[in-house]
């Protein structure tokens, strides 16, 4: 099987040049098998997901693919090209200041009313009708007579493609980060298939990100159907994979993550072959126990705690250097946290303002 490449328009630059996304599609063997949508590089500096898509494409050449697969690397051409010197700044839309990964559409559907109108359909027809409703809602938004912002147009175009899939994977990285997975609470068993040691279990509510935009409407529909005595189940699975640190490509590491994705696709029946997940310990915490630590004062930071390694309460987290206070006894101070945790990521710069978010850490961690 060969991938078919196309170009999807997502906007225009000021001088009139079109903004287009490369999209690769692999046709499966017909209906009845889950379809897949995978995107990468929504944040400009988070490039490792492109390497994972590359490795996944190479692997899929040797497997029997049953379900349709759509792959969208380089999903944010504006953010990718948002450079300043040697750094990529593409985390926020420079026009609106909005996080590129918070631009997706909350449909605000009255799902109870929608279900009451369509309850007479069998499960397959109901799923098809609801999927069409979500895609049509995206198209209506894009055709708003008042227009939409540049970033929102790009995001909703991506979202419309994702709504056509049963499995949605959004590939990201952190600033200085270990691998971690955002997984819906109801689907926590899925975490065992990815080659990722830490999982954040997220609630079933929309916060603006792609994974939530993909699964929350389906979770809500399942709950509405269940309240009327119908076990529909959540028909769309969606996850955000955080694949290490930004501004970095590691093809060997990307192969490991592609194999983890392949294990999940095997579990779901997207490919015919059986691919076992990597044997490893996996730990998680609830999103509400994922804590941010902000710098108590300005200065130069030495990051002492290693990401992905448990840290005991009171152990050194950072050293803060204040050259303006040399000789006062406050030139160098060590900061620690009052609770056991696992540092997951830290700020990229060693120079910080007071209040800068230095670390994100998992607390109340448990084994999955």
GROMACS .gro file of C-alpha atoms in nm:
model
  368
    1UNK     CA    1   0.000   0.000   0.000
    2UNK     CA    2   0.119   0.352  -0.080
    3UNK     CA    3   0.039   0.679   0.089
    4UNK     CA    4  -0.144   0.935  -0.122
    5UNK     CA    5  -0.031   1.292  -0.064
    6UNK     CA    6  -0.257   1.595  -0.095
    7UNK     CA    7  -0.246   1.961   0.008
    8UNK     CA    8  -0.514   2.106   0.236
    9UNK     CA    9  -0.553   2.487   0.238
   10UNK     CA   10  -0.569   2.650   0.583
   11UNK     CA   11  -0.544   3.020   0.494
   12UNK     CA   12  -0.352   3.287   0.309
   13UNK     CA   13  -0.059   3.511   0.395
   14UNK     CA   14  -0.080   3.889   0.372
   15UNK     CA   15   0.085   3.897   0.029
   16UNK     CA   16  -0.157   3.637  -0.103
   17UNK     CA   17   0.050   3.319  -0.081
   18UNK     CA   18  -0.160   3.016   0.016
   19UNK     CA   19  -0.100   2.832   0.343
   20UNK     CA   20  -0.128   2.459   0.283
   21UNK     CA   21  -0.074   2.143   0.486
   22UNK     CA   22   0.079   1.824   0.345
   23UNK     CA   23  -0.162   1.540   0.421
   24UNK     CA   24  -0.082   1.171   0.370
   25UNK     CA   25  -0.362   0.915   0.346
   26UNK     CA   26  -0.346   0.539   0.346
   27UNK     CA   27  -0.663   0.357   0.239
   28UNK     CA   28  -0.760   0.055   0.446
   29UNK     CA   29  -0.958  -0.250   0.342
   30UNK     CA   30  -1.308  -0.115   0.378
   31UNK     CA   31  -1.561  -0.025   0.646
   32UNK     CA   32  -1.576  -0.202   0.979
   33UNK     CA   33  -1.222  -0.111   1.083
   34UNK     CA   34  -1.133   0.196   1.292
   35UNK     CA   35  -1.002   0.497   1.104
   36UNK     CA   36  -0.709   0.702   1.236
   37UNK     CA   37  -0.607   1.068   1.231
   38UNK     CA   38  -0.261   1.173   1.355
   39UNK     CA   39  -0.120   1.527   1.351
   40UNK     CA   40   0.208   1.679   1.464
   41UNK     CA   41   0.379   2.016   1.510
   42UNK     CA   42   0.078   2.228   1.607
   43UNK     CA   43   0.329   2.418   1.822
   44UNK     CA   44   0.609   2.545   1.602
   45UNK     CA   45   0.905   2.426   1.812
   46UNK     CA   46   0.755   2.081   1.880
   47UNK     CA   47   0.907   1.900   1.584
   48UNK     CA   48   0.966   1.546   1.716
   49UNK     CA   49   0.615   1.436   1.618
   50UNK     CA   50   0.712   1.475   1.252
   51UNK     CA   51   0.992   1.223   1.304
   52UNK     CA   52   0.743   0.986   1.469
   53UNK     CA   53   0.505   1.017   1.174
   54UNK     CA   54   0.797   0.948   0.938
   55UNK     CA   55   0.894   0.634   1.129
   56UNK     CA   56   0.531   0.523   1.149
   57UNK     CA   57   0.492   0.561   0.773
   58UNK     CA   58   0.802   0.348   0.717
   59UNK     CA   59   0.669   0.080   0.953
   60UNK     CA   60   0.323   0.075   0.797
   61UNK     CA   61   0.477  -0.016   0.461
   62UNK     CA   62   0.531  -0.365   0.607
   63UNK     CA   63   0.190  -0.421   0.768
   64UNK     CA   64  -0.157  -0.512   0.646
   65UNK     CA   65  -0.353  -0.194   0.705
   66UNK     CA   66  -0.725  -0.251   0.764
   67UNK     CA   67  -0.848   0.096   0.864
   68UNK     CA   68  -0.800   0.427   0.685
   69UNK     CA   69  -0.510   0.635   0.819
   70UNK     CA   70  -0.465   1.011   0.776
   71UNK     CA   71  -0.134   1.170   0.878
   72UNK     CA   72  -0.077   1.545   0.907
   73UNK     CA   73   0.283   1.645   0.986
   74UNK     CA   74   0.375   2.014   0.987
   75UNK     CA   75   0.021   2.094   1.100
   76UNK     CA   76   0.091   2.462   1.174
   77UNK     CA   77   0.289   2.632   0.896
   78UNK     CA   78   0.251   2.973   1.060
   79UNK     CA   79   0.390   2.856   1.394
   80UNK     CA   80   0.669   2.651   1.236
   81UNK     CA   81   0.796   2.960   1.053
   82UNK     CA   82   0.760   3.188   1.357
   83UNK     CA   83   1.135   3.220   1.422
   84UNK     CA   84   1.347   3.462   1.625
   85UNK     CA   85   1.716   3.404   1.572
   86UNK     CA   86   1.789   3.040   1.645
   87UNK     CA   87   1.462   2.984   1.836
   88UNK     CA   88   1.113   2.893   1.721
   89UNK     CA   89   0.844   3.098   1.897
   90UNK     CA   90   0.543   2.917   1.757
   91UNK     CA   91   0.346   2.836   2.071
   92UNK     CA   92   0.106   3.131   2.054
   93UNK     CA   93  -0.074   3.292   1.764
   94UNK     CA   94   0.123   3.620   1.721
   95UNK     CA   95  -0.191   3.803   1.611
   96UNK     CA   96  -0.425   3.709   1.898
   97UNK     CA   97  -0.186   3.570   2.161
   98UNK     CA   98  -0.394   3.251   2.188
   99UNK     CA   99  -0.220   2.917   2.236
  100UNK     CA  100  -0.229   2.738   1.900
  101UNK     CA  101  -0.357   2.426   2.079
  102UNK     CA  102  -0.654   2.610   2.232
  103UNK     CA  103  -0.807   2.731   1.905
  104UNK     CA  104  -1.042   2.436   1.842
  105UNK     CA  105  -1.418   2.470   1.821
  106UNK     CA  106  -1.652   2.398   2.111
  107UNK     CA  107  -1.963   2.303   1.916
  108UNK     CA  108  -2.206   2.393   2.198
  109UNK     CA  109  -2.444   2.129   2.067
  110UNK     CA  110  -2.759   2.044   2.259
  111UNK     CA  111  -2.674   1.675   2.250
  112UNK     CA  112  -2.979   1.571   2.453
  113UNK     CA  113  -3.205   1.734   2.194
  114UNK     CA  114  -2.997   1.593   1.908
  115UNK     CA  115  -3.021   1.241   2.052
  116UNK     CA  116  -3.397   1.269   2.109
  117UNK     CA  117  -3.435   1.357   1.741
  118UNK     CA  118  -3.213   1.070   1.619
  119UNK     CA  119  -3.275   0.798   1.880
  120UNK     CA  120  -3.467   0.584   1.630
  121UNK     CA  121  -3.151   0.522   1.425
  122UNK     CA  122  -2.950   0.204   1.474
  123UNK     CA  123  -2.601   0.244   1.623
  124UNK     CA  124  -2.416   0.261   1.290
  125UNK     CA  125  -2.653   0.518   1.144
  126UNK     CA  126  -2.652   0.720   1.467
  127UNK     CA  127  -2.271   0.737   1.467
  128UNK     CA  128  -2.266   0.842   1.101
  129UNK     CA  129  -2.526   1.112   1.163
  130UNK     CA  130  -2.343   1.250   1.467
  131UNK     CA  131  -2.011   1.254   1.284
  132UNK     CA  132  -2.174   1.446   0.998
  133UNK     CA  133  -2.319   1.693   1.248
  134UNK     CA  134  -1.973   1.765   1.396
  135UNK     CA  135  -1.809   1.810   1.054
  136UNK     CA  136  -2.094   2.034   0.935
  137UNK     CA  137  -2.057   2.243   1.251
  138UNK     CA  138  -1.689   2.295   1.166
  139UNK     CA  139  -1.774   2.394   0.809
  140UNK     CA  140  -2.040   2.636   0.930
  141UNK     CA  141  -1.784   2.795   1.159
  142UNK     CA  142  -1.534   2.833   0.877
  143UNK     CA  143  -1.806   2.992   0.662
  144UNK     CA  144  -1.909   3.240   0.932
  145UNK     CA  145  -2.012   3.558   0.746
  146UNK     CA  146  -1.823   3.762   1.007
  147UNK     CA  147  -1.506   3.564   0.941
  148UNK     CA  148  -1.275   3.378   1.179
  149UNK     CA  149  -0.923   3.444   1.300
  150UNK     CA  150  -0.622   3.306   1.116
  151UNK     CA  151  -0.538   3.059   1.394
  152UNK     CA  152  -0.898   2.948   1.444
  153UNK     CA  153  -0.936   2.880   1.071
  154UNK     CA  154  -0.631   2.658   1.076
  155UNK     CA  155  -0.742   2.475   1.392
  156UNK     CA  156  -1.100   2.413   1.280
  157UNK     CA  157  -0.977   2.285   0.943
  158UNK     CA  158  -0.766   2.031   1.131
  159UNK     CA  159  -1.058   1.953   1.360
  160UNK     CA  160  -1.290   1.881   1.067
  161UNK     CA  161  -1.043   1.621   0.939
  162UNK     CA  162  -1.009   1.470   1.286
  163UNK     CA  163  -1.387   1.437   1.325
  164UNK     CA  164  -1.385   1.186   1.038
  165UNK     CA  165  -1.170   0.944   1.242
  166UNK     CA  166  -1.234   0.695   1.522
  167UNK     CA  167  -0.886   0.739   1.672
  168UNK     CA  168  -0.720   1.081   1.706
  169UNK     CA  169  -0.358   1.128   1.814
  170UNK     CA  170  -0.206   1.473   1.860
  171UNK     CA  171   0.174   1.466   1.884
  172UNK     CA  172   0.345   1.732   2.096
  173UNK     CA  173   0.654   1.790   2.310
  174UNK     CA  174   0.729   2.002   2.616
  175UNK     CA  175   1.001   2.267   2.667
  176UNK     CA  176   1.246   2.041   2.861
  177UNK     CA  177   1.035   1.735   2.916
  178UNK     CA  178   1.007   1.361   2.965
  179UNK     CA  179   0.752   1.164   2.767
  180UNK     CA  180   0.398   1.176   2.898
  181UNK     CA  181   0.048   1.103   2.774
  182UNK     CA  182  -0.280   1.290   2.815
  183UNK     CA  183  -0.547   1.020   2.836
  184UNK     CA  184  -0.920   1.050   2.913
  185UNK     CA  185  -1.014   0.911   3.254
  186UNK     CA  186  -1.266   0.668   3.104
  187UNK     CA  187  -1.003   0.524   2.865
  188UNK     CA  188  -0.712   0.479   3.108
  189UNK     CA  189  -0.650   0.117   2.999
  190UNK     CA  190  -0.529   0.251   2.663
  191UNK     CA  191  -0.219   0.401   2.829
  192UNK     CA  192  -0.056   0.057   2.853
  193UNK     CA  193  -0.005   0.037   2.474
  194UNK     CA  194   0.200   0.353   2.416
  195UNK     CA  195   0.575   0.358   2.493
  196UNK     CA  196   0.525   0.637   2.745
  197UNK     CA  197   0.604   0.607   3.119
  198UNK     CA  198   0.377   0.878   3.263
  199UNK     CA  199   0.008   0.944   3.202
  200UNK     CA  200  -0.211   1.239   3.298
  201UNK     CA  201  -0.573   1.131   3.327
  202UNK     CA  202  -0.789   1.416   3.203
  203UNK     CA  203  -1.157   1.478   3.281
  204UNK     CA  204  -1.428   1.441   3.022
  205UNK     CA  205  -1.467   1.812   2.952
  206UNK     CA  206  -1.362   2.054   2.679
  207UNK     CA  207  -1.066   2.280   2.753
  208UNK     CA  208  -0.978   2.386   2.401
  209UNK     CA  209  -0.726   2.117   2.296
  210UNK     CA  210  -0.756   1.876   2.003
  211UNK     CA  211  -0.793   1.559   2.210
  212UNK     CA  212  -1.086   1.710   2.402
  213UNK     CA  213  -1.241   1.850   2.084
  214UNK     CA  214  -1.233   1.497   1.941
  215UNK     CA  215  -1.359   1.279   2.227
  216UNK     CA  216  -1.575   1.501   2.451
  217UNK     CA  217  -1.877   1.522   2.213
  218UNK     CA  218  -1.875   1.141   2.180
  219UNK     CA  219  -1.841   1.086   2.553
  220UNK     CA  220  -2.135   1.321   2.608
  221UNK     CA  221  -2.342   1.140   2.345
  222UNK     CA  222  -2.264   0.806   2.512
  223UNK     CA  223  -2.375   0.944   2.850
  224UNK     CA  224  -2.700   1.080   2.704
  225UNK     CA  225  -2.772   0.747   2.535
  226UNK     CA  226  -2.689   0.558   2.855
  227UNK     CA  227  -2.935   0.771   3.051
  228UNK     CA  228  -3.209   0.646   2.818
  229UNK     CA  229  -3.100   0.283   2.860
  230UNK     CA  230  -2.883   0.250   2.548
  231UNK     CA  231  -2.521   0.133   2.573
  232UNK     CA  232  -2.368   0.315   2.278
  233UNK     CA  233  -2.014   0.344   2.415
  234UNK     CA  234  -1.765   0.622   2.338
  235UNK     CA  235  -1.700   0.584   1.967
  236UNK     CA  236  -1.393   0.809   1.938
  237UNK     CA  237  -1.065   0.768   2.128
  238UNK     CA  238  -0.830   1.067   2.145
  239UNK     CA  239  -0.493   1.122   2.312
  240UNK     CA  240  -0.215   1.380   2.326
  241UNK     CA  241   0.133   1.228   2.319
  242UNK     CA  242   0.409   1.448   2.464
  243UNK     CA  243   0.726   1.307   2.309
  244UNK     CA  244   1.009   1.469   2.502
  245UNK     CA  245   1.159   1.814   2.451
  246UNK     CA  246   1.104   2.076   2.181
  247UNK     CA  247   1.357   2.194   1.920
  248UNK     CA  248   1.483   1.836   1.891
  249UNK     CA  249   1.467   1.551   1.640
  250UNK     CA  250   1.577   1.202   1.747
  251UNK     CA  251   1.492   0.938   1.486
  252UNK     CA  252   1.583   0.641   1.707
  253UNK     CA  253   1.356   0.770   1.984
  254UNK     CA  254   1.089   0.842   1.722
  255UNK     CA  255   1.100   0.478   1.613
  256UNK     CA  256   1.028   0.365   1.967
  257UNK     CA  257   0.726   0.596   1.987
  258UNK     CA  258   0.605   0.489   1.642
  259UNK     CA  259   0.619   0.127   1.760
  260UNK     CA  260   0.412   0.225   2.064
  261UNK     CA  261   0.151   0.385   1.839
  262UNK     CA  262   0.158   0.073   1.623
  263UNK     CA  263   0.090  -0.140   1.933
  264UNK     CA  264  -0.219   0.067   2.007
  265UNK     CA  265  -0.335   0.050   1.644
  266UNK     CA  266  -0.284  -0.327   1.655
  267UNK     CA  267  -0.493  -0.349   1.974
  268UNK     CA  268  -0.771  -0.152   1.804
  269UNK     CA  269  -0.768  -0.364   1.486
  270UNK     CA  270  -0.635  -0.095   1.252
  271UNK     CA  271  -0.366  -0.335   1.132
  272UNK     CA  272  -0.401  -0.712   1.092
  273UNK     CA  273  -0.078  -0.805   1.268
  274UNK     CA  274  -0.034  -0.834   1.645
  275UNK     CA  275   0.217  -0.584   1.787
  276UNK     CA  276   0.290  -0.616   2.157
  277UNK     CA  277   0.331  -0.300   2.367
  278UNK     CA  278   0.669  -0.227   2.520
  279UNK     CA  279   0.725  -0.390   2.857
  280UNK     CA  280   0.775  -0.104   3.102
  281UNK     CA  281   0.637   0.043   3.423
  282UNK     CA  282   0.373   0.307   3.367
  283UNK     CA  283   0.253   0.559   3.625
  284UNK     CA  284  -0.020   0.819   3.627
  285UNK     CA  285  -0.200   1.089   3.816
  286UNK     CA  286  -0.522   1.282   3.780
  287UNK     CA  287  -0.494   1.611   3.594
  288UNK     CA  288  -0.606   1.797   3.908
  289UNK     CA  289  -0.293   1.663   4.082
  290UNK     CA  290  -0.061   1.789   3.806
  291UNK     CA  291   0.092   2.090   3.979
  292UNK     CA  292   0.276   2.398   3.854
  293UNK     CA  293   0.562   2.553   4.049
  294UNK     CA  294   0.628   2.923   3.993
  295UNK     CA  295   0.957   3.090   4.075
  296UNK     CA  296   0.939   3.270   4.411
  297UNK     CA  297   1.178   3.534   4.284
  298UNK     CA  298   1.366   3.638   3.974
  299UNK     CA  299   1.714   3.521   3.888
  300UNK     CA  300   1.925   3.266   3.705
  301UNK     CA  301   1.802   2.909   3.750
  302UNK     CA  302   1.997   2.586   3.780
  303UNK     CA  303   1.742   2.308   3.723
  304UNK     CA  304   1.844   2.032   3.964
  305UNK     CA  305   1.549   1.790   3.949
  306UNK     CA  306   1.563   1.552   3.654
  307UNK     CA  307   1.244   1.517   3.453
  308UNK     CA  308   1.092   1.170   3.472
  309UNK     CA  309   1.264   1.085   3.802
  310UNK     CA  310   1.073   1.079   4.134
  311UNK     CA  311   1.161   1.362   4.372
  312UNK     CA  312   1.112   1.341   4.748
  313UNK     CA  313   0.958   1.628   4.943
  314UNK     CA  314   1.232   1.868   5.055
  315UNK     CA  315   1.485   1.750   4.796
  316UNK     CA  316   1.653   2.029   4.595
  317UNK     CA  317   1.447   2.138   4.295
  318UNK     CA  318   1.640   2.442   4.168
  319UNK     CA  319   1.921   2.676   4.263
  320UNK     CA  320   1.840   3.044   4.216
  321UNK     CA  321   2.137   3.274   4.152
  322UNK     CA  322   2.105   3.649   4.215
  323UNK     CA  323   2.425   3.831   4.116
  324UNK     CA  324   2.269   4.162   4.221
  325UNK     CA  325   2.261   4.031   4.580
  326UNK     CA  326   2.615   3.892   4.599
  327UNK     CA  327   2.757   3.939   4.948
  328UNK     CA  328   2.417   3.984   5.111
  329UNK     CA  329   2.359   3.619   5.192
  330UNK     CA  330   2.086   3.604   4.928
  331UNK     CA  331   2.306   3.555   4.624
  332UNK     CA  332   2.234   3.182   4.599
  333UNK     CA  333   1.933   2.996   4.733
  334UNK     CA  334   1.805   2.642   4.694
  335UNK     CA  335   1.432   2.581   4.649
  336UNK     CA  336   1.246   2.257   4.718
  337UNK     CA  337   0.885   2.136   4.710
  338UNK     CA  338   0.675   2.032   5.012
  339UNK     CA  339   0.535   1.715   4.850
  340UNK     CA  340   0.665   1.399   4.683
  341UNK     CA  341   0.633   1.432   4.305
  342UNK     CA  342   0.763   1.338   3.963
  343UNK     CA  343   0.891   1.639   3.764
  344UNK     CA  344   0.755   1.610   3.411
  345UNK     CA  345   0.885   1.925   3.243
  346UNK     CA  346   1.061   2.250   3.318
  347UNK     CA  347   1.100   2.592   3.164
  348UNK     CA  348   1.356   2.610   2.883
  349UNK     CA  349   1.538   2.929   2.987
  350UNK     CA  350   1.782   2.972   3.275
  351UNK     CA  351   1.682   3.338   3.314
  352UNK     CA  352   1.342   3.394   3.476
  353UNK     CA  353   1.111   3.661   3.611
  354UNK     CA  354   0.949   3.621   3.949
  355UNK     CA  355   0.641   3.406   3.894
  356UNK     CA  356   0.774   3.217   3.592
  357UNK     CA  357   0.638   2.862   3.572
  358UNK     CA  358   0.955   2.665   3.643
  359UNK     CA  359   0.827   2.307   3.668
  360UNK     CA  360   0.519   2.097   3.615
  361UNK     CA  361   0.511   1.795   3.842
  362UNK     CA  362   0.286   1.495   3.896
  363UNK     CA  363   0.173   1.443   4.257
  364UNK     CA  364  -0.025   1.161   4.417
  365UNK     CA  365   0.125   0.929   4.155
  366UNK     CA  366   0.005   0.570   4.119
  367UNK     CA  367   0.103   0.273   3.905
  368UNK     CA  368  -0.118   0.204   3.606
   0.00000   0.00000   0.00000
